[in-house]
Tab-separated table of C-alpha atoms in Angstrom:
chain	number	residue	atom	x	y	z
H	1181	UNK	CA	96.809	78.987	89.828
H	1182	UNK	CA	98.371	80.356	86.587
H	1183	UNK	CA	99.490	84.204	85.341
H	1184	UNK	CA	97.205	84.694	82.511
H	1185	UNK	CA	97.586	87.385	80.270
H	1186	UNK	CA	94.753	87.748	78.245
H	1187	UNK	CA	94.607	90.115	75.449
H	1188	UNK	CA	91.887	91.755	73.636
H	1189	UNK	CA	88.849	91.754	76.069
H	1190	UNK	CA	86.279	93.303	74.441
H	1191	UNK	CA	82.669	91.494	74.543
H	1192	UNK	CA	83.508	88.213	74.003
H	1193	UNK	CA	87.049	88.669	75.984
H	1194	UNK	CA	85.893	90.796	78.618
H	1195	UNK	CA	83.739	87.856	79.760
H	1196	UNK	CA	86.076	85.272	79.170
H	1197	UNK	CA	88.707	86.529	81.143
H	1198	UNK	CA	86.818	87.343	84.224
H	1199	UNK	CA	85.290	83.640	84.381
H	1200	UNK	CA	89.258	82.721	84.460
H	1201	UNK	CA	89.704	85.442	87.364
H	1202	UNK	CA	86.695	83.708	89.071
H	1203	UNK	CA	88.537	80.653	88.730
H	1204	UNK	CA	90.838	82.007	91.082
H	1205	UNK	CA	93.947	82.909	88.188
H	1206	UNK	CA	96.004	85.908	88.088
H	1207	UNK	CA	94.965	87.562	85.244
H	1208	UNK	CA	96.497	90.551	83.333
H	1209	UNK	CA	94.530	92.727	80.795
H	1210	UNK	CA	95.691	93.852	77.864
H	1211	UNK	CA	93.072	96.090	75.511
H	1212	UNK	CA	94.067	99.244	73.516
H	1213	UNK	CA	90.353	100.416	74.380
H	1214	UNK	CA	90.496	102.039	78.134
H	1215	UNK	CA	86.879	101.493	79.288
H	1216	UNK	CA	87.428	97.501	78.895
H	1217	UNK	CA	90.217	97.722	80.733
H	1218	UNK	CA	88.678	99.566	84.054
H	1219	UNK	CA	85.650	97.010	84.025
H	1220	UNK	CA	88.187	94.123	83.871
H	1221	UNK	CA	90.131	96.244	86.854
H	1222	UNK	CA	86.709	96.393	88.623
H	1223	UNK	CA	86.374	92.446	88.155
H	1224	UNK	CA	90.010	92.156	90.386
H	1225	UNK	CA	92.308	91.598	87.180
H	1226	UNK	CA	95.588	93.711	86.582
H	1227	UNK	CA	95.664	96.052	83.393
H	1228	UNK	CA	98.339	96.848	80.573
H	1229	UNK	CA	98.423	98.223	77.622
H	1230	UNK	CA	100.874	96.219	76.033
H	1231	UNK	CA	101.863	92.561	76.235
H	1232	UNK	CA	105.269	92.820	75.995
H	1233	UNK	CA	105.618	94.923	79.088
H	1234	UNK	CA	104.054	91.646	80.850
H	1235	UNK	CA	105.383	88.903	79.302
H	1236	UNK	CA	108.250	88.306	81.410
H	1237	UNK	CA	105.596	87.459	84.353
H	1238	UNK	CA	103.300	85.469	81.938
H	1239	UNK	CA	102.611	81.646	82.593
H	1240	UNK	CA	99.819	81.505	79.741
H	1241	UNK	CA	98.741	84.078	77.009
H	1242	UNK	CA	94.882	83.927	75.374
H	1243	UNK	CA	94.029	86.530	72.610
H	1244	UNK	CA	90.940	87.341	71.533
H	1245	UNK	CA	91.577	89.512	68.300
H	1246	UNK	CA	89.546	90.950	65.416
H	1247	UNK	CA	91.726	89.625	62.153
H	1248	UNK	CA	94.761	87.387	60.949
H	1249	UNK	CA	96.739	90.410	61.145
H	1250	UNK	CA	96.209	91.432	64.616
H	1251	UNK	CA	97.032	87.788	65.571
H	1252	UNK	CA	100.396	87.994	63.420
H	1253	UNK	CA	101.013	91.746	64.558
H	1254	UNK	CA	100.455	90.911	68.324
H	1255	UNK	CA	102.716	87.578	68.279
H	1256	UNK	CA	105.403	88.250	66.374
H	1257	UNK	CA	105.923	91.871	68.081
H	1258	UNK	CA	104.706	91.657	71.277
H	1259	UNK	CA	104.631	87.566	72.456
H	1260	UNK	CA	107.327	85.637	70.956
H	1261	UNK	CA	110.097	88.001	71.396
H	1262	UNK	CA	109.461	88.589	74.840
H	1263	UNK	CA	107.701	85.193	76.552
H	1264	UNK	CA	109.365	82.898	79.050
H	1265	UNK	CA	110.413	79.785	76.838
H	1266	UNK	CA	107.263	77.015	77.277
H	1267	UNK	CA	104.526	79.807	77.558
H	1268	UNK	CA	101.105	78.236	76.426
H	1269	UNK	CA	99.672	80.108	73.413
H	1270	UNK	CA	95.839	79.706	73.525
H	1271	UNK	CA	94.718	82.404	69.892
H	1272	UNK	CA	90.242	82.227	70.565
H	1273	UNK	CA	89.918	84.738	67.563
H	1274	UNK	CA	88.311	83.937	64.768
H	1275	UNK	CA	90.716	84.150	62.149
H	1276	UNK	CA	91.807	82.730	58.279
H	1277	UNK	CA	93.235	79.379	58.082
H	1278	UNK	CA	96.707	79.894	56.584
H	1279	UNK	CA	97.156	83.321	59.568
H	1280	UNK	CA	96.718	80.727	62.030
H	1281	UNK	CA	99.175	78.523	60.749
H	1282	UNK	CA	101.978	80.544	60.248
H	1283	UNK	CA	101.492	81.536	63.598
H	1284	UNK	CA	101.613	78.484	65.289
H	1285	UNK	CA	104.238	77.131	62.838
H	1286	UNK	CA	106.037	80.329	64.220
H	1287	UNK	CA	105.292	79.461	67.959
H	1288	UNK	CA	107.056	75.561	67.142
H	1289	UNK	CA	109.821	77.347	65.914
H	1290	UNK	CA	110.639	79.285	69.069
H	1291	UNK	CA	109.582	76.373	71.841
H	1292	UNK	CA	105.913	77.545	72.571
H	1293	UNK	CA	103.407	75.152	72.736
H	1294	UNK	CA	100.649	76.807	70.676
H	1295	UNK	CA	96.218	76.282	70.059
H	1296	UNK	CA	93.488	77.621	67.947
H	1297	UNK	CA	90.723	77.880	69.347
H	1298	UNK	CA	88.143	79.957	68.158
H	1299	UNK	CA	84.829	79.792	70.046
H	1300	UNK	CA	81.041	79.429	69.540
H	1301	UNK	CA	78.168	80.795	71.519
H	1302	UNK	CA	78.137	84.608	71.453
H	1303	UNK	CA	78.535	87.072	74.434
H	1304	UNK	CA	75.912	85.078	76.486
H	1305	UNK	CA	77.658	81.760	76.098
H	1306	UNK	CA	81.076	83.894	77.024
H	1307	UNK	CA	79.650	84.787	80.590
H	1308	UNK	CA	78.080	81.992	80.948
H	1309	UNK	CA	81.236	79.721	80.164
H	1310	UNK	CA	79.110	77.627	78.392
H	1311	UNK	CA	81.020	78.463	74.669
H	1312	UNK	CA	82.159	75.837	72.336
H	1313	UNK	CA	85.410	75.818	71.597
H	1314	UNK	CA	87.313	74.489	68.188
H	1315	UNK	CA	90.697	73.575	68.521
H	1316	UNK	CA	93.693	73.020	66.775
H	1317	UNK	CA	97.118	72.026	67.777
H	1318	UNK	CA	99.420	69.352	68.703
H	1319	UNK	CA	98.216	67.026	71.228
H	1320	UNK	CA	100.378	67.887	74.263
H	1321	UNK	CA	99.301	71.646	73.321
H	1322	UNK	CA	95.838	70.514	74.131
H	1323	UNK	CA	96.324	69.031	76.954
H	1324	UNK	CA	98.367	71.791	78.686
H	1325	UNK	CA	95.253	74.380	77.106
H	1326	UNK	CA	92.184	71.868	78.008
H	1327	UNK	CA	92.078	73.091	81.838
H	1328	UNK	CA	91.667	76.760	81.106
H	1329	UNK	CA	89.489	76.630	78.473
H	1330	UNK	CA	86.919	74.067	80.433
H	1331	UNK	CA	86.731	77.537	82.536
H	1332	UNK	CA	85.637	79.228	79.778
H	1333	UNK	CA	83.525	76.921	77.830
H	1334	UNK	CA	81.360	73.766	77.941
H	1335	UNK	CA	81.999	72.012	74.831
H	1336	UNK	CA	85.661	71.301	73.991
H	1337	UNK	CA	86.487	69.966	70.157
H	1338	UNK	CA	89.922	68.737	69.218
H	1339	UNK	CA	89.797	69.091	65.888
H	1340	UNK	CA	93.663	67.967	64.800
H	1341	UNK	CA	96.455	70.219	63.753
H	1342	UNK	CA	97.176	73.465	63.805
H	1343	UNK	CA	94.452	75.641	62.322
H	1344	UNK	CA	91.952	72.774	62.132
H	1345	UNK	CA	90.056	74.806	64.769
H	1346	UNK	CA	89.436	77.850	62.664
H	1347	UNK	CA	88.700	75.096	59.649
H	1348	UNK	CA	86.358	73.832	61.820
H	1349	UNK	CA	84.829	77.189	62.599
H	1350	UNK	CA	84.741	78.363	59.311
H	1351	UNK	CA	83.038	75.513	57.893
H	1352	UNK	CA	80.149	75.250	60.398
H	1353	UNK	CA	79.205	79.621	60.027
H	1354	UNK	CA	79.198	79.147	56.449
H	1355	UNK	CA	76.189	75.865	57.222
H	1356	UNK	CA	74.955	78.479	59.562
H	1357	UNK	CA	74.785	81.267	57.156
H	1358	UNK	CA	73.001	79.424	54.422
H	1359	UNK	CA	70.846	77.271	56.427
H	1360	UNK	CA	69.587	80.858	57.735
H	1361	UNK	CA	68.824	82.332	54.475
H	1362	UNK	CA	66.851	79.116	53.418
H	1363	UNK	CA	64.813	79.285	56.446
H	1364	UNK	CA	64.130	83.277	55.873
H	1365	UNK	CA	63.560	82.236	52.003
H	1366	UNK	CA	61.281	79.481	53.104
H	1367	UNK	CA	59.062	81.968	55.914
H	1368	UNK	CA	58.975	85.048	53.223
H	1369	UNK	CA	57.391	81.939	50.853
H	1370	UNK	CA	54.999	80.922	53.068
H	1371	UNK	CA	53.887	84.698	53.840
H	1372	UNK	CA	53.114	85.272	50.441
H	1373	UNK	CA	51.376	81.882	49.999
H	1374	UNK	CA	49.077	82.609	52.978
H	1375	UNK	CA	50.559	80.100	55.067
H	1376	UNK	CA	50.586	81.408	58.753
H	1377	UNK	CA	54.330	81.549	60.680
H	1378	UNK	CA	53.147	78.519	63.475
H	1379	UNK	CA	51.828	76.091	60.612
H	1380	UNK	CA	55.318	76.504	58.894
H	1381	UNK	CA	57.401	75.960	61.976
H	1382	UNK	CA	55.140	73.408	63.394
H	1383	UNK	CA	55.842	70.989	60.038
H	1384	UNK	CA	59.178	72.240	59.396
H	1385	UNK	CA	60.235	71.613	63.378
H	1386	UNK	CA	59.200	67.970	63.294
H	1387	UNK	CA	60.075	67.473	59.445
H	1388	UNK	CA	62.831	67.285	57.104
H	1389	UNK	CA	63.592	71.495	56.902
H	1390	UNK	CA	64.366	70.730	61.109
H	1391	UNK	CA	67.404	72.529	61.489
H	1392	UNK	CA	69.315	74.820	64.442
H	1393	UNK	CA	68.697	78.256	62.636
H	1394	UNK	CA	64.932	77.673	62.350
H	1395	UNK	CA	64.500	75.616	66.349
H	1396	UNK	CA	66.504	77.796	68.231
H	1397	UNK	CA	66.839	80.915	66.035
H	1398	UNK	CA	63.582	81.305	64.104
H	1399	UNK	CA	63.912	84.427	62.295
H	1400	UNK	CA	60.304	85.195	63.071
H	1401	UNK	CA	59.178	86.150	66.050
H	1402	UNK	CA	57.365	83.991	68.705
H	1403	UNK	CA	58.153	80.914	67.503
H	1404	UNK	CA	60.862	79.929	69.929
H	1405	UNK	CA	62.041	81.864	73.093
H	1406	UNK	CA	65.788	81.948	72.195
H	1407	UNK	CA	65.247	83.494	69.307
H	1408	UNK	CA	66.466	87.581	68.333
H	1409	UNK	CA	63.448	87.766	66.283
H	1410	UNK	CA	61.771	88.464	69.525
H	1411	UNK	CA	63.776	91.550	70.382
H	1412	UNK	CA	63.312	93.369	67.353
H	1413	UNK	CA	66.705	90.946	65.791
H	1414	UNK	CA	69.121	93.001	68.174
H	1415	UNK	CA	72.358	90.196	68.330
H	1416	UNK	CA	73.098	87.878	69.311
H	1417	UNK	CA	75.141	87.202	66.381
H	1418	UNK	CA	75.400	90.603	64.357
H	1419	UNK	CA	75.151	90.254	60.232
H	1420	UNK	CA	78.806	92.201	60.016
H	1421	UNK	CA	80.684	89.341	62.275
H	1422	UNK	CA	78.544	86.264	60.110
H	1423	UNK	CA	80.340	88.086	57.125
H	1424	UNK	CA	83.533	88.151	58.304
H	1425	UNK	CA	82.663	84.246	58.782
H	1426	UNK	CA	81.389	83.987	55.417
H	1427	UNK	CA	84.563	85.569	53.740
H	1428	UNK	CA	86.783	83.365	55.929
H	1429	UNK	CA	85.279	80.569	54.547
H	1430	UNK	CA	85.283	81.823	50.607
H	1431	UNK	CA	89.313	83.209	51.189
H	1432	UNK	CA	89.584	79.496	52.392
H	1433	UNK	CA	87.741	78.024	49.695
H	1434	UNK	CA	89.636	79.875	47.026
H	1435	UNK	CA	93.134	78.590	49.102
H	1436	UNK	CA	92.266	74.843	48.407
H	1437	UNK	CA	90.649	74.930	45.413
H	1438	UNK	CA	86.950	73.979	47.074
H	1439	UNK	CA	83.738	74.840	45.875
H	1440	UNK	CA	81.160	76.430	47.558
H	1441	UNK	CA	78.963	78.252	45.373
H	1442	UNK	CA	76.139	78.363	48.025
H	1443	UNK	CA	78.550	80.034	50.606
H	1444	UNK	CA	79.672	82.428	47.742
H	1445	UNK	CA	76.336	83.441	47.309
H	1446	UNK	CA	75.533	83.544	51.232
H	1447	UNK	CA	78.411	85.908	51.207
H	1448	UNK	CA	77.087	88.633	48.644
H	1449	UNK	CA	73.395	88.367	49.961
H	1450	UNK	CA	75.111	89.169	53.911
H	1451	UNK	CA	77.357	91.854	52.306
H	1452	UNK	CA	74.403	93.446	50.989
H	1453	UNK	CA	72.150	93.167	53.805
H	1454	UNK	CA	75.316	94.840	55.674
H	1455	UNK	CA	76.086	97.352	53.534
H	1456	UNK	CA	71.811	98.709	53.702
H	1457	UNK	CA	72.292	99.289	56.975
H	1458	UNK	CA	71.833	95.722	58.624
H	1459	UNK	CA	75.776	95.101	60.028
H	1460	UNK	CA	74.858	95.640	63.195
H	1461	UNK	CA	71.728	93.470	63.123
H	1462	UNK	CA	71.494	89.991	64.302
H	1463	UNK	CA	72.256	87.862	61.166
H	1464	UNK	CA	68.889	86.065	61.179
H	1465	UNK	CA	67.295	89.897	60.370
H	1466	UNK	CA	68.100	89.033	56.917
H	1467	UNK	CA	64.763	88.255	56.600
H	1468	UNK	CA	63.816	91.765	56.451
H	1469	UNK	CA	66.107	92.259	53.377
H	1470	UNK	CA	64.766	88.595	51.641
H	1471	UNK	CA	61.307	90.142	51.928
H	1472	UNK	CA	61.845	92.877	49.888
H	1473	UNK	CA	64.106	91.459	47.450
């Protein structure tokens, strides 16, 4: 079994890590927010509050971090100057493109064999281990990563180089975020037309509008069991983290020159919805904005 240090376990961390402990790995705790630290000592891991100090006793290192700056601040400071040459890198935030490639570029540099792999499938899919994972990296960086995160997750997706994983990621929210809005659009519609919420779902489910955000995350309620909708749109998948998505994907558009003037607009209509008061929301409560538009 491996020395893990994993760092950042808040709610999608948190669960991560203890599915690893479960596993049977040593895992080490690192968190600048004390209460997720004692419920990962509770769960049998070790605690710090800062990598480096635990480095020098660290076989693999997974981070789970808000932004591209945490991820640069907490390698360059706290990993790479103090790691064991040949320490596996395994970054599961969800981060910009070009952040994740200077950072593995970085790890090359200095001998570490480095992944992105940002994840899919929310808290519940994190205790679970059923998440998705997206991953980029060389292929022997896979390999050496591929046990650990088959703990963690259910679906594994190597998607080619370094930062292909957050491309990946990026790419499929920003679907996600405008495939939601068109089925919100599309049920406000049919409200005003007179058209009841079954008779909508039961075409659109078996006809062309058939997509993931309206079969397994109807933004109305009682449609379909899995859906928010049903618990007054409590996340799930708040509206504040599908914006961070959302910009991702527009900071990465802008990068390369692509055009995506439906995820542009997704972006202002979930910064809006945000900003009134709905960050905290599941995203498919945009709804409740689209209504009253």
């Amino acid at each position: 079994m491996a020395k893990v240090t994993f760092i950042g376990v808040g709610n999608m961390g948190g669960p991560m890590a203890i599915n690893l402990i479960k596993a049977g790995h040593e895992v080490t705790a690192v968190d600048l927010v004390a209460e997720n630290l004692e419920k990962l000592k509770t769960e049998g891991a070790k605690v710090a509050h800062s990598a480096a100090e635990v480095m020098a006793d660290t076989e693999v290192v997974i981070s789970m971090l808000p932004a591209g700056q945490h991820v640069k601040a907490v390698y360059g400071k706290d990993v790479f100057p103090h790691a064991k040459s040949g320490t596996l890198l395994i970054d599961c935030s969800t981060i910009d493109v070009d952040s994740a490639r200077e950072v593995q570029s970085l790890a090359t540099e200095a001998g570490f064999p480095m992944v992105d792999a940002p994840v899919s499938g929310g808290v519940g899919g994190a205790a679970a281990g059923t998440l998705t994972f997206m991953i980029g990296g060389e292929d022997d960086a896979y390999a050496a990563a591929e046990p650990f995160l088959q703990i963690m997750g259910e679906t594994l997706v190597h998607c080619g180089g370094a930062g292909n994983g957050q491309a990946a990621k990026i790419c499929n929210n920003m679907m996600l975020g405008i495939q939601m809005i068109s089925v919100a659009e599309a049920f406000a519609l049919g409200e005003k037309l007179g058209l009841s919420h079954q008779k909508l779902f039961d075409v659109s489910s078996t006809a062309s509008g058939q997509c993931w955000s309206l079969t397994t995350y109807c933004p109305v309620p009682e449609m379909v069991p899995t859906s928010p909708a049903n618990n007054d749109y409590k996340p799930g998948f708040a509206s504040a983290l599908m914006l961070k998505d959302l910009r991702l994907a527009q900071a990465a558009a802008e990068s390369t020159g692509a055009v995506t003037p439906l995820g542009e607009h997704a972006e202002r209509l979930y910064e809006e919805f945000s900003e009134s008061g709905g960050a905290g929301v599941d995203f498919s409560g945009i709804i409740k904005m689209l209504r009253e538009i």
